[in-house]
Short mmCIF file of C-alpha atoms in Angstrom, two decimals:
data_model
loop_
_atom_site.label_atom_id
_atom_site.label_comp_id
_atom_site.label_asym_id
_atom_site.label_seq_id
_atom_site.Cartn_x
_atom_site.Cartn_y
_atom_site.Cartn_z
CA UNK A 1018 11.27 -47.08 -42.86
CA UNK A 1019 14.11 -44.60 -42.37
CA UNK A 1020 14.10 -41.08 -43.82
CA UNK A 1021 17.11 -42.16 -45.90
CA UNK A 1022 14.99 -44.89 -47.50
CA UNK A 1023 12.15 -42.44 -48.04
CA UNK A 1024 14.56 -40.01 -49.69
CA UNK A 1025 15.92 -42.81 -51.92
CA UNK A 1026 12.37 -43.76 -52.97
CA UNK A 1027 11.73 -40.16 -53.90
CA UNK A 1028 14.84 -40.13 -56.10
CA UNK A 1029 13.99 -43.50 -57.66
CA UNK A 1030 10.41 -42.57 -58.47
CA UNK A 1031 11.15 -38.90 -59.19
CA UNK A 1032 8.12 -38.21 -57.05
CA UNK A 1033 7.26 -36.92 -53.62
CA UNK A 1034 3.56 -37.51 -54.08
CA UNK A 1035 1.37 -38.74 -51.23
CA UNK A 1036 -2.12 -39.89 -52.17
CA UNK A 1037 -4.88 -39.45 -49.60
CA UNK A 1038 -7.17 -42.46 -49.48
CA UNK A 1039 -10.35 -40.72 -48.34
CA UNK A 1040 -13.02 -42.96 -49.81
CA UNK A 1041 -16.56 -41.70 -49.29
CA UNK A 1042 -19.44 -44.00 -50.28
CA UNK A 1043 -21.29 -40.95 -51.62
CA UNK A 1044 -18.48 -40.13 -54.02
CA UNK A 1045 -16.95 -43.38 -55.22
CA UNK A 1046 -18.15 -44.93 -58.51
CA UNK A 1047 -21.63 -46.38 -57.98
CA UNK A 1048 -20.73 -49.72 -59.57
CA UNK A 1049 -18.43 -50.44 -56.62
CA UNK A 1050 -21.30 -50.27 -54.14
CA UNK A 1051 -22.41 -53.77 -55.22
CA UNK A 1052 -19.11 -55.28 -54.03
CA UNK A 1053 -18.69 -56.74 -50.55
CA UNK A 1054 -16.24 -54.05 -49.41
CA UNK A 1055 -16.60 -50.98 -51.66
CA UNK A 1056 -14.13 -48.86 -49.67
CA UNK A 1057 -11.37 -51.45 -49.92
CA UNK A 1058 -12.12 -52.19 -53.59
CA UNK A 1059 -11.89 -48.48 -54.34
CA UNK A 1060 -8.61 -48.07 -52.44
CA UNK A 1061 -7.13 -51.22 -54.02
CA UNK A 1062 -7.93 -49.97 -57.52
CA UNK A 1063 -6.40 -46.56 -56.76
CA UNK A 1064 -3.28 -48.21 -55.31
CA UNK A 1065 -2.93 -50.61 -58.27
CA UNK A 1066 -3.18 -47.68 -60.67
CA UNK A 1067 -0.81 -45.27 -58.92
CA UNK A 1068 1.78 -47.16 -56.84
CA UNK A 1069 4.65 -46.42 -59.22
CA UNK A 1070 3.90 -42.69 -59.10
CA UNK A 1071 3.44 -42.18 -55.35
CA UNK A 1072 5.90 -42.54 -52.47
CA UNK A 1073 3.25 -42.41 -49.75
CA UNK A 1074 -0.39 -43.30 -49.10
CA UNK A 1075 -2.41 -41.57 -46.43
CA UNK A 1076 -5.74 -43.08 -45.38
CA UNK A 1077 -7.64 -40.63 -43.17
CA UNK A 1078 -9.17 -42.63 -40.32
CA UNK A 1079 -12.38 -40.55 -40.33
CA UNK A 1080 -13.36 -42.04 -43.68
CA UNK A 1081 -13.18 -45.53 -42.18
CA UNK A 1082 -14.60 -44.86 -38.70
CA UNK A 1083 -17.61 -43.34 -40.46
CA UNK A 1084 -18.55 -46.90 -41.44
CA UNK A 1085 -18.04 -48.45 -38.02
CA UNK A 1086 -16.88 -52.06 -37.86
CA UNK A 1087 -16.99 -52.49 -41.63
CA UNK A 1088 -14.92 -49.36 -42.01
CA UNK A 1089 -12.30 -50.54 -39.55
CA UNK A 1090 -12.03 -53.79 -41.51
CA UNK A 1091 -11.57 -51.79 -44.73
CA UNK A 1092 -8.76 -49.85 -43.06
CA UNK A 1093 -7.01 -53.06 -41.96
CA UNK A 1094 -7.34 -54.52 -45.46
CA UNK A 1095 -6.06 -51.31 -47.05
CA UNK A 1096 -2.91 -51.00 -44.93
CA UNK A 1097 -2.23 -54.75 -45.21
CA UNK A 1098 -2.58 -54.54 -48.98
CA UNK A 1099 -0.11 -51.67 -49.25
CA UNK A 1100 2.39 -53.26 -46.86
CA UNK A 1101 2.18 -56.61 -48.67
CA UNK A 1102 2.21 -55.40 -52.27
CA UNK A 1103 4.33 -52.25 -51.97
CA UNK A 1104 6.42 -52.40 -48.81
CA UNK A 1105 8.63 -49.56 -50.11
CA UNK A 1106 5.74 -47.10 -49.87
CA UNK A 1107 5.58 -44.86 -46.79
CA UNK A 1108 2.23 -45.13 -45.03
CA UNK A 1109 0.53 -42.45 -42.95
CA UNK A 1110 -2.45 -43.03 -40.66
CA UNK A 1111 -4.04 -39.60 -40.80
CA UNK A 1112 -5.64 -39.83 -37.39
CA UNK A 1113 -4.66 -36.53 -35.70
CA UNK A 1114 -4.59 -38.25 -32.31
CA UNK A 1115 -3.27 -36.93 -29.00
CA UNK A 1116 -4.19 -37.69 -25.39
CA UNK A 1117 -2.57 -38.01 -21.97
CA UNK A 1118 0.54 -40.21 -21.97
CA UNK A 1119 -0.80 -43.70 -21.24
CA UNK A 1120 -3.68 -43.15 -23.65
CA UNK A 1121 -1.43 -41.86 -26.44
CA UNK A 1122 0.58 -45.04 -25.96
CA UNK A 1123 -2.54 -47.07 -26.78
CA UNK A 1124 -3.07 -45.07 -29.99
CA UNK A 1125 0.60 -45.34 -30.93
CA UNK A 1126 0.58 -49.12 -30.57
CA UNK A 1127 -2.66 -49.41 -32.50
CA UNK A 1128 -1.40 -47.50 -35.53
CA UNK A 1129 2.36 -48.08 -35.53
CA UNK A 1130 2.53 -51.68 -34.26
CA UNK A 1131 -0.75 -53.48 -34.80
CA UNK A 1132 -1.77 -51.85 -38.08
CA UNK A 1133 1.92 -51.38 -38.92
CA UNK A 1134 1.72 -47.89 -40.41
CA UNK A 1135 5.05 -46.08 -40.85
CA UNK A 1136 3.61 -42.96 -39.29
CA UNK A 1137 0.58 -41.34 -37.68
CA UNK A 1138 -0.51 -37.71 -37.59
CA UNK A 1139 -0.82 -36.14 -34.11
CA UNK A 1140 -2.22 -32.93 -32.63
CA UNK A 1141 0.04 -30.74 -30.45
CA UNK A 1142 -2.41 -29.00 -28.08
CA UNK A 1143 -1.80 -31.33 -25.11
CA UNK A 1144 1.98 -30.96 -25.36
CA UNK A 1145 5.01 -33.14 -24.76
CA UNK A 1146 3.60 -36.14 -22.90
CA UNK A 1147 0.79 -36.48 -25.44
CA UNK A 1148 3.20 -36.76 -28.39
CA UNK A 1149 6.31 -38.51 -27.01
CA UNK A 1150 4.60 -41.94 -26.84
CA UNK A 1151 4.32 -41.78 -30.65
CA UNK A 1152 8.08 -41.13 -30.95
CA UNK A 1153 9.19 -44.26 -29.09
CA UNK A 1154 9.13 -46.59 -32.11
CA UNK A 1155 12.30 -47.17 -34.13
CA UNK A 1156 11.97 -46.07 -37.77
CA UNK A 1157 8.39 -44.91 -37.22
CA UNK A 1158 7.22 -41.30 -37.23
CA UNK A 1159 4.71 -38.93 -35.69
CA UNK A 1160 3.63 -36.20 -38.09
CA UNK A 1161 2.55 -33.29 -35.92
CA UNK A 1162 0.12 -30.58 -36.97
CA UNK A 1163 2.04 -27.31 -37.22
CA UNK A 1164 0.34 -24.98 -39.71
CA UNK A 1165 -2.69 -26.54 -41.34
CA UNK A 1166 -4.28 -25.79 -44.70
CA UNK A 1167 -7.76 -24.87 -43.50
CA UNK A 1168 -9.26 -21.48 -42.69
CA UNK A 1169 -9.34 -22.26 -38.98
CA UNK A 1170 -5.52 -22.34 -39.00
CA UNK A 1171 -5.68 -18.59 -38.39
CA UNK A 1172 -7.79 -18.95 -35.24
CA UNK A 1173 -4.93 -20.11 -33.02
CA UNK A 1174 -1.90 -21.35 -34.98
CA UNK A 1175 -0.83 -17.90 -36.17
CA UNK A 1176 -1.51 -16.09 -32.88
CA UNK A 1177 1.57 -14.40 -31.46
CA UNK A 1178 3.11 -16.20 -28.46
CA UNK A 1179 6.36 -14.85 -26.97
CA UNK A 1180 6.89 -12.68 -30.04
CA UNK A 1181 6.25 -15.33 -32.68
CA UNK A 1182 3.40 -17.34 -34.15
CA UNK A 1183 2.13 -20.29 -32.09
CA UNK A 1184 3.04 -22.78 -34.83
CA UNK A 1185 6.68 -21.67 -34.54
CA UNK A 1186 6.58 -22.20 -30.77
CA UNK A 1187 5.10 -25.64 -31.46
CA UNK A 1188 7.89 -26.48 -33.92
CA UNK A 1189 10.68 -25.21 -31.64
CA UNK A 1190 9.30 -26.84 -28.50
CA UNK A 1191 8.83 -30.19 -30.21
CA UNK A 1192 12.53 -30.29 -31.11
CA UNK A 1193 13.34 -30.59 -27.38
CA UNK A 1194 11.22 -33.73 -26.96
CA UNK A 1195 12.65 -37.22 -26.58
CA UNK A 1196 13.28 -38.93 -29.93
CA UNK A 1197 12.33 -35.74 -31.77
CA UNK A 1198 14.21 -37.07 -34.79
CA UNK A 1199 11.08 -39.18 -35.31
CA UNK A 1200 8.96 -36.07 -35.90
CA UNK A 1201 7.63 -34.80 -39.20
CA UNK A 1202 5.20 -31.90 -39.51
CA UNK A 1203 1.99 -30.96 -41.33
CA UNK A 1204 2.33 -27.63 -43.13
CA UNK A 1205 -0.40 -26.53 -45.52
CA UNK A 1206 0.48 -25.58 -49.11
CA UNK A 1207 -1.99 -22.71 -48.95
CA UNK A 1208 0.57 -20.87 -46.84
CA UNK A 1209 3.68 -21.25 -49.06
CA UNK A 1210 5.16 -17.93 -47.92
CA UNK A 1211 5.55 -19.41 -44.44
CA UNK A 1212 7.88 -22.20 -45.59
CA UNK A 1213 10.99 -20.01 -45.50
CA UNK A 1214 10.51 -19.31 -41.79
CA UNK A 1215 9.61 -22.92 -41.08
CA UNK A 1216 12.77 -24.18 -42.77
CA UNK A 1217 14.82 -21.98 -40.43
CA UNK A 1218 13.41 -23.97 -37.51
CA UNK A 1219 13.28 -27.47 -39.05
CA UNK A 1220 15.73 -27.38 -41.96
CA UNK A 1221 15.78 -31.12 -42.62
CA UNK A 1222 12.48 -32.50 -41.29
CA UNK A 1223 10.00 -34.02 -43.69
CA UNK A 1224 6.89 -31.89 -44.11
CA UNK A 1225 3.55 -33.40 -45.09
CA UNK A 1226 1.88 -30.79 -47.26
CA UNK A 1227 -1.88 -30.86 -47.87
CA UNK A 1228 -3.70 -28.19 -49.80
CA UNK A 1229 -2.11 -28.37 -53.27
CA UNK A 1230 -4.83 -28.42 -55.92
CA UNK A 1231 -8.38 -28.54 -54.51
CA UNK A 1232 -7.48 -26.15 -51.68
CA UNK A 1233 -5.54 -23.76 -53.95
CA UNK A 1234 -1.87 -24.22 -52.97
CA UNK A 1235 0.89 -24.08 -55.61
CA UNK A 1236 3.36 -26.94 -55.99
CA UNK A 1237 6.02 -24.63 -57.44
CA UNK A 1238 5.76 -22.19 -54.55
CA UNK A 1239 5.94 -24.93 -51.93
CA UNK A 1240 9.06 -26.42 -53.54
CA UNK A 1241 10.69 -23.03 -53.95
CA UNK A 1242 10.42 -22.22 -50.26
CA UNK A 1243 10.08 -25.64 -48.66
CA UNK A 1244 12.40 -28.13 -50.35
CA UNK A 1245 15.38 -29.27 -48.26
CA UNK A 1246 18.61 -31.10 -49.12
CA UNK A 1247 16.83 -34.47 -48.83
CA UNK A 1248 13.71 -33.05 -50.57
CA UNK A 1249 11.90 -33.14 -47.24
CA UNK A 1250 8.43 -32.78 -48.73
CA UNK A 1251 5.49 -35.13 -49.12
CA UNK A 1252 2.84 -33.35 -51.15
CA UNK A 1253 -0.58 -34.79 -50.50
CA UNK A 1254 -3.43 -34.89 -52.96
CA UNK A 1255 -6.68 -36.63 -52.14
CA UNK A 1256 -9.82 -35.52 -53.98
CA UNK A 1257 -7.97 -34.17 -57.04
CA UNK A 1258 -6.68 -37.67 -57.77
CA UNK A 1259 -9.10 -40.21 -56.32
CA UNK A 1260 -12.23 -38.47 -57.57
CA UNK A 1261 -10.93 -37.48 -61.01
CA UNK A 1262 -13.81 -39.57 -62.40
CA UNK A 1263 -16.62 -41.53 -60.80
CA UNK A 1264 -17.22 -43.73 -63.81
CA UNK A 1265 -15.75 -47.12 -64.70
CA UNK A 1266 -12.55 -45.32 -65.67
CA UNK A 1267 -11.95 -43.86 -62.17
CA UNK A 1268 -8.64 -45.68 -61.61
CA UNK A 1269 -7.34 -44.76 -65.05
CA UNK A 1270 -8.28 -41.10 -64.54
CA UNK A 1271 -6.72 -41.16 -61.08
CA UNK A 1272 -3.51 -42.41 -62.68
CA UNK A 1273 -3.63 -39.56 -65.22
CA UNK A 1274 -3.89 -36.97 -62.45
CA UNK A 1275 -1.17 -38.65 -60.38
CA UNK A 1276 1.06 -38.79 -63.47
CA UNK A 1277 0.59 -35.06 -64.07
CA UNK A 1278 1.69 -34.36 -60.51
CA UNK A 1279 4.61 -36.80 -60.69
CA UNK A 1280 5.83 -35.15 -63.91
CA UNK A 1281 5.63 -31.71 -62.34
CA UNK A 1282 7.56 -33.06 -59.37
CA UNK A 1283 10.23 -34.71 -61.54
CA UNK A 1284 10.84 -31.32 -63.15
CA UNK A 1285 11.25 -29.71 -59.73
CA UNK A 1286 13.70 -32.27 -58.32
CA UNK B 75 -30.03 -34.90 -24.22
CA UNK B 76 -30.42 -31.25 -23.24
CA UNK B 77 -28.30 -29.54 -20.57
CA UNK B 78 -31.56 -29.07 -18.62
CA UNK B 79 -32.07 -32.84 -18.57
CA UNK B 80 -28.45 -33.36 -17.57
CA UNK B 81 -28.88 -30.85 -14.75
CA UNK B 82 -32.06 -32.61 -13.61
CA UNK B 83 -30.26 -35.98 -13.58
CA UNK B 84 -27.56 -34.44 -11.43
CA UNK B 85 -30.16 -33.23 -8.94
CA UNK B 86 -32.02 -36.56 -8.98
CA UNK B 87 -28.91 -38.66 -8.42
CA UNK B 88 -27.15 -36.08 -6.23
CA UNK B 89 -24.12 -36.81 -8.35
CA UNK B 90 -22.10 -35.21 -11.12
CA UNK B 91 -19.84 -38.21 -11.50
CA UNK B 92 -18.60 -39.33 -14.90
CA UNK B 93 -16.95 -42.74 -15.05
CA UNK B 94 -14.23 -43.28 -17.64
CA UNK B 95 -14.51 -46.69 -19.28
CA UNK B 96 -10.84 -47.23 -20.13
CA UNK B 97 -10.58 -51.00 -20.07
CA UNK B 98 -7.08 -52.32 -20.62
CA UNK B 99 -6.64 -56.08 -21.07
CA UNK B 100 -3.48 -55.88 -18.96
CA UNK B 101 -5.38 -54.42 -16.02
CA UNK B 102 -8.83 -55.98 -15.94
CA UNK B 103 -9.48 -59.03 -13.75
CA UNK B 104 -7.80 -62.07 -15.35
CA UNK B 105 -10.91 -64.23 -15.07
CA UNK B 106 -12.62 -62.02 -17.66
CA UNK B 107 -10.01 -62.85 -20.29
CA UNK B 108 -11.67 -66.22 -20.85
CA UNK B 109 -14.91 -64.57 -22.00
CA UNK B 110 -15.63 -63.87 -25.66
CA UNK B 111 -15.48 -60.10 -25.27
CA UNK B 112 -13.54 -59.23 -22.09
CA UNK B 113 -13.65 -55.47 -22.70
CA UNK B 114 -17.42 -55.41 -23.03
CA UNK B 115 -17.93 -57.81 -20.12
CA UNK B 116 -15.78 -55.57 -17.95
CA UNK B 117 -17.61 -52.39 -19.01
CA UNK B 118 -21.02 -54.06 -18.57
CA UNK B 119 -20.15 -55.14 -15.03
CA UNK B 120 -18.92 -51.65 -14.15
CA UNK B 121 -22.07 -50.08 -15.62
CA UNK B 122 -24.37 -52.55 -13.83
CA UNK B 123 -22.62 -51.77 -10.53
CA UNK B 124 -22.50 -47.96 -10.81
CA UNK B 125 -25.33 -46.66 -13.03
CA UNK B 126 -27.33 -45.22 -10.15
CA UNK B 127 -24.29 -43.28 -8.92
CA UNK B 128 -23.03 -41.79 -12.21
CA UNK B 129 -24.63 -39.27 -14.55
CA UNK B 130 -22.17 -39.88 -17.40
CA UNK B 131 -19.98 -42.59 -18.88
CA UNK B 132 -16.92 -41.77 -20.96
CA UNK B 133 -15.32 -44.53 -23.02
CA UNK B 134 -11.95 -43.35 -24.36
CA UNK B 135 -11.70 -44.55 -27.97
CA UNK B 136 -7.97 -45.32 -27.66
CA UNK B 137 -8.76 -48.22 -25.35
CA UNK B 138 -10.97 -49.77 -28.03
CA UNK B 139 -8.94 -48.92 -31.15
CA UNK B 140 -6.00 -50.61 -29.44
CA UNK B 141 -7.81 -53.91 -30.08
CA UNK B 142 -8.68 -53.24 -33.71
CA UNK B 143 -11.87 -54.74 -35.09
CA UNK B 144 -12.67 -56.54 -31.85
CA UNK B 145 -12.17 -53.31 -29.95
CA UNK B 146 -14.50 -51.38 -32.23
CA UNK B 147 -17.14 -54.06 -31.69
CA UNK B 148 -16.68 -53.73 -27.91
CA UNK B 149 -17.19 -49.97 -28.24
CA UNK B 150 -20.44 -50.46 -30.20
CA UNK B 151 -21.71 -52.97 -27.66
CA UNK B 152 -20.77 -50.70 -24.75
CA UNK B 153 -22.54 -47.59 -26.07
CA UNK B 154 -25.56 -49.65 -27.17
CA UNK B 155 -25.77 -51.22 -23.72
CA UNK B 156 -25.72 -47.84 -21.97
CA UNK B 157 -28.24 -46.28 -24.38
CA UNK B 158 -30.57 -49.28 -24.08
CA UNK B 159 -30.37 -49.89 -20.33
CA UNK B 160 -29.80 -46.35 -19.05
CA UNK B 161 -30.95 -43.83 -21.64
CA UNK B 162 -30.90 -41.07 -19.00
CA UNK B 163 -27.11 -41.30 -18.71
CA UNK B 164 -25.04 -38.76 -20.66
CA UNK B 165 -22.47 -40.47 -22.89
CA UNK B 166 -19.13 -39.07 -23.99
CA UNK B 167 -16.96 -40.50 -26.76
CA UNK B 168 -13.55 -39.39 -25.54
CA UNK B 169 -11.98 -39.28 -28.98
CA UNK B 170 -10.26 -35.85 -29.10
CA UNK B 171 -10.92 -35.57 -32.82
CA UNK B 172 -10.48 -32.56 -35.09
CA UNK B 173 -9.75 -32.25 -38.81
CA UNK B 174 -10.64 -30.06 -41.79
CA UNK B 175 -14.35 -29.42 -42.17
CA UNK B 176 -15.56 -32.26 -44.38
CA UNK B 177 -13.47 -34.75 -42.43
CA UNK B 178 -14.70 -33.53 -39.05
CA UNK B 179 -18.20 -34.04 -40.42
CA UNK B 180 -17.38 -37.73 -40.96
CA UNK B 181 -16.18 -38.06 -37.35
CA UNK B 182 -19.20 -36.18 -36.02
CA UNK B 183 -21.62 -38.46 -37.83
CA UNK B 184 -19.74 -41.55 -36.70
CA UNK B 185 -19.88 -40.67 -33.01
CA UNK B 186 -23.03 -38.56 -32.64
CA UNK B 187 -25.32 -40.27 -35.17
CA UNK B 188 -24.18 -43.81 -35.89
CA UNK B 189 -22.86 -44.71 -32.44
CA UNK B 190 -25.40 -42.31 -30.91
CA UNK B 191 -23.19 -40.77 -28.24
CA UNK B 192 -24.52 -37.59 -26.61
CA UNK B 193 -21.14 -35.92 -27.03
CA UNK B 194 -17.61 -36.25 -28.33
CA UNK B 195 -14.38 -34.60 -27.16
CA UNK B 196 -12.59 -32.45 -29.76
CA UNK B 197 -9.20 -30.72 -30.08
CA UNK B 198 -9.06 -26.97 -30.86
CA UNK B 199 -5.75 -26.55 -32.71
CA UNK B 200 -7.27 -26.48 -36.23
CA UNK B 201 -9.85 -23.85 -35.27
CA UNK B 202 -13.42 -23.02 -36.18
CA UNK B 203 -14.08 -25.16 -39.25
CA UNK B 204 -12.62 -28.22 -37.51
CA UNK B 205 -15.04 -27.95 -34.58
CA UNK B 206 -18.26 -26.49 -36.02
CA UNK B 207 -19.25 -29.75 -37.77
CA UNK B 208 -19.55 -31.32 -34.30
CA UNK B 209 -21.92 -28.54 -33.20
CA UNK B 210 -24.51 -29.10 -35.92
CA UNK B 211 -26.47 -31.81 -34.09
CA UNK B 212 -29.49 -30.88 -32.00
CA UNK B 213 -29.10 -31.81 -28.32
CA UNK B 214 -25.61 -33.21 -28.93
CA UNK B 215 -22.37 -31.68 -27.70
CA UNK B 216 -18.73 -31.20 -28.56
CA UNK B 217 -16.52 -31.10 -25.48
CA UNK B 218 -13.46 -29.10 -26.47
CA UNK B 219 -10.04 -29.36 -24.85
CA UNK B 220 -9.34 -26.08 -23.05
CA UNK B 221 -6.95 -26.68 -20.15
CA UNK B 222 -6.01 -30.33 -19.78
CA UNK B 223 -4.87 -32.20 -16.66
CA UNK B 224 -1.51 -33.45 -17.94
CA UNK B 225 1.96 -31.93 -17.59
CA UNK B 226 2.09 -31.04 -21.28
CA UNK B 227 -0.78 -28.59 -20.68
CA UNK B 228 1.91 -26.05 -19.82
CA UNK B 229 3.72 -26.44 -23.15
CA UNK B 230 1.20 -24.42 -25.17
CA UNK B 231 -2.15 -24.00 -23.38
CA UNK B 232 -0.85 -21.53 -20.82
CA UNK B 233 1.37 -19.53 -23.20
CA UNK B 234 0.43 -15.87 -23.36
CA UNK B 235 -1.43 -14.83 -26.54
CA UNK B 236 -2.68 -11.26 -26.88
CA UNK B 237 -2.11 -10.70 -23.17
CA UNK B 238 -3.80 -13.83 -21.88
CA UNK B 239 -3.26 -17.58 -21.78
CA UNK B 240 -3.95 -19.51 -24.97
CA UNK B 241 -6.70 -21.59 -23.31
CA UNK B 242 -8.60 -18.36 -22.58
CA UNK B 243 -8.30 -17.31 -26.22
CA UNK B 244 -9.58 -20.76 -27.15
CA UNK B 245 -12.57 -20.41 -24.82
CA UNK B 246 -13.42 -16.87 -25.96
CA UNK B 247 -12.99 -17.60 -29.66
CA UNK B 248 -15.13 -20.72 -29.48
CA UNK B 249 -18.04 -18.69 -28.12
CA UNK B 250 -18.26 -16.91 -31.50
CA UNK B 251 -18.72 -20.15 -33.44
CA UNK B 252 -22.01 -21.31 -34.91
CA UNK B 253 -24.12 -23.31 -32.43
CA UNK B 254 -21.60 -22.60 -29.69
CA UNK B 255 -24.34 -23.38 -27.16
CA UNK B 256 -23.50 -27.01 -28.00
CA UNK B 257 -20.00 -26.64 -26.59
CA UNK B 258 -18.71 -27.98 -23.31
CA UNK B 259 -15.05 -27.86 -22.26
CA UNK B 260 -12.37 -30.07 -20.76
CA UNK B 261 -10.71 -28.42 -17.76
CA UNK B 262 -8.33 -30.44 -15.60
CA UNK B 263 -8.91 -30.64 -11.85
CA UNK B 264 -5.16 -30.36 -11.30
CA UNK B 265 -5.51 -26.65 -12.08
CA UNK B 266 -8.38 -25.74 -9.73
CA UNK B 267 -7.11 -22.18 -9.23
CA UNK B 268 -7.81 -21.51 -12.90
CA UNK B 269 -11.55 -22.21 -12.57
CA UNK B 270 -12.39 -18.72 -11.31
CA UNK B 271 -10.98 -17.13 -14.48
CA UNK B 272 -12.60 -19.77 -16.68
CA UNK B 273 -16.02 -19.15 -15.15
CA UNK B 274 -15.71 -15.46 -16.07
CA UNK B 275 -15.54 -16.55 -19.74
CA UNK B 276 -17.97 -19.48 -19.72
CA UNK B 277 -20.19 -18.94 -16.66
CA UNK B 278 -22.79 -21.57 -17.52
CA UNK B 279 -21.07 -24.12 -19.75
CA UNK B 280 -20.63 -27.67 -18.56
CA UNK B 281 -17.01 -28.52 -17.83
CA UNK B 282 -15.71 -32.07 -18.05
CA UNK B 283 -13.10 -32.35 -15.33
CA UNK B 284 -10.47 -35.11 -15.40
CA UNK B 285 -7.67 -35.36 -12.88
CA UNK B 286 -9.50 -35.77 -9.56
CA UNK B 287 -7.95 -38.64 -7.62
CA UNK B 288 -5.20 -40.50 -9.50
CA UNK B 289 -3.84 -37.28 -11.00
CA UNK B 290 -4.07 -35.35 -7.71
CA UNK B 291 -6.91 -32.84 -8.19
CA UNK B 292 -9.25 -31.96 -5.33
CA UNK B 293 -13.02 -32.29 -5.69
CA UNK B 294 -13.66 -29.62 -3.04
CA UNK B 295 -11.40 -27.09 -4.77
CA UNK B 296 -12.93 -27.72 -8.19
CA UNK B 297 -16.46 -27.25 -6.80
CA UNK B 298 -15.49 -24.14 -4.87
CA UNK B 299 -14.18 -22.36 -7.95
CA UNK B 300 -15.94 -24.15 -10.79
CA UNK B 301 -19.54 -24.88 -9.86
CA UNK B 302 -22.16 -22.86 -11.72
CA UNK B 303 -25.90 -22.22 -11.16
CA UNK B 304 -26.75 -25.44 -13.03
CA UNK B 305 -23.81 -27.27 -11.37
CA UNK B 306 -22.00 -27.25 -14.73
CA UNK B 307 -19.46 -29.88 -13.74
CA UNK B 308 -18.91 -33.47 -14.76
CA UNK B 309 -16.11 -34.88 -12.64
CA UNK B 310 -14.45 -37.80 -14.32
CA UNK B 311 -12.81 -40.70 -12.59
CA UNK B 312 -11.45 -43.66 -14.52
CA UNK B 313 -8.69 -45.73 -12.92
CA UNK B 314 -9.63 -44.84 -9.34
CA UNK B 315 -13.01 -46.53 -9.82
CA UNK B 316 -12.68 -49.18 -12.50
CA UNK B 317 -9.41 -50.63 -11.17
CA UNK B 318 -10.27 -50.47 -7.47
CA UNK B 319 -9.74 -54.25 -7.47
CA UNK B 320 -8.73 -56.73 -10.13
CA UNK B 321 -10.21 -59.71 -8.35
CA UNK B 322 -13.66 -61.28 -8.61
CA UNK B 323 -14.96 -58.38 -6.54
CA UNK B 324 -13.90 -55.69 -9.06
CA UNK B 325 -17.45 -54.47 -9.75
CA UNK B 326 -18.34 -54.35 -6.05
CA UNK B 327 -15.14 -52.41 -5.26
CA UNK B 328 -15.79 -50.08 -8.18
CA UNK B 329 -19.22 -49.38 -6.69
CA UNK B 330 -17.66 -48.62 -3.31
CA UNK B 331 -15.31 -46.05 -4.87
CA UNK B 332 -18.09 -44.53 -6.97
CA UNK B 333 -20.32 -44.34 -3.88
CA UNK B 334 -17.61 -42.50 -1.94
CA UNK B 335 -17.39 -39.92 -4.72
CA UNK B 336 -21.17 -39.63 -5.05
CA UNK B 337 -21.49 -39.03 -1.32
CA UNK B 338 -18.81 -36.34 -1.41
CA UNK B 339 -20.67 -34.78 -4.33
CA UNK B 340 -24.06 -34.92 -2.59
CA UNK B 341 -22.53 -32.96 0.29
CA UNK B 342 -21.24 -30.33 -2.12
CA UNK B 343 -24.51 -29.81 -4.03
#
């Protein structure tokens, strides 16, 4: 998918909502546990109920690896289901990978070619040669951690390096890498006041924004400071949508929460 | 495993060799491709040929995820084989994971409980709450990236933060985290001159050292500057051992290379 197509989908759906598919067997509706593949059945129901309201789905690989072989199968079925039923939806493997060059190439192929995700999240600590292998795929993206939504973000990301915060150095440095036009960035909504500065460095890049809702970030604030000409935002919600209910009505309630967010977004576009 | 047991194994075997199990279908001996599970067969042969010379094995998860479901099965079989046949050997899931707290917990359980690795490598960029979940397991370890062996290490890790390199801030900060005694660190052999400074911060911690051999690091230099009272080093070699030959004699040749390293190590202990 190109960013132009992603932008068009946002305009068509009046939404820049990304739904995090983080299915946890301890939290999904108990009646699903009797099915052969509860994780996939849960994801499928969420996708069926929300696909017209979301422009992106983001399965976090941890929630699949936690179930070993069965989990990996659920991940394959989930991405195949999205790609088959809703090929216009942007898909993100939230894997936060990063390793030396030849090893990053293995990860990149696994997620961007074999599983056919549109994008994968990556960690910046190992630098250029750990990220560039993810940028070598036409119309695919690496979404690099810049400023995350968790408390630990202040441990290193906001430390001052050469007169500015580390996350700014990370953003600026990454723009010099090969195929850097295939980069997007993770920026937490809990730090909305930082978006103005970030937009000075990456005015047009898409930003994947976790932390609205459960983690306390404000959608209005993020849009005020973070929206670009082509919108440039994918606002993620996971728990607030997928665990809106754990009864038989979980998919319906998930749709209600997604609809609330989509309507807020439509008003902000 | 405790660090005392690991130290004892090092003394018993006169070795602090870690072998990286990074099997790539394009590089393993072609005759293995006809078997049902070439990756596992390759790893099994390497383990059978080297287990008396190595104190640790380190499968890198990328080399398994690259083969999807089949790859994950090969990973399970590989770790189960090591744990069953050679329970005294320290095992490292080289996964370089790190995410917000509840998600890191999923990864930690997957690798340290379900797959029953002794340790897992983790990335520091997201800070305290992304790493602490990996430290909550008795006699298990998180091996955190500090100063890596690749070129990109100089992009961010050696930037000056509060008057010292970022990797030193990472080391110092991590010592304040809960259960920090369960931390080990990745320090590349290609930067042997840095070991003196690192040992001032973490005098006793075990360091996992990639980059000897193929990447140009010197075993003698690393030992000179990095060895601690309890040895405190695990020197990793992957390609130099496992791809010593890609003929029928691959396991035998792997043993020869491992033996050379073990003999060098014995002389340095």
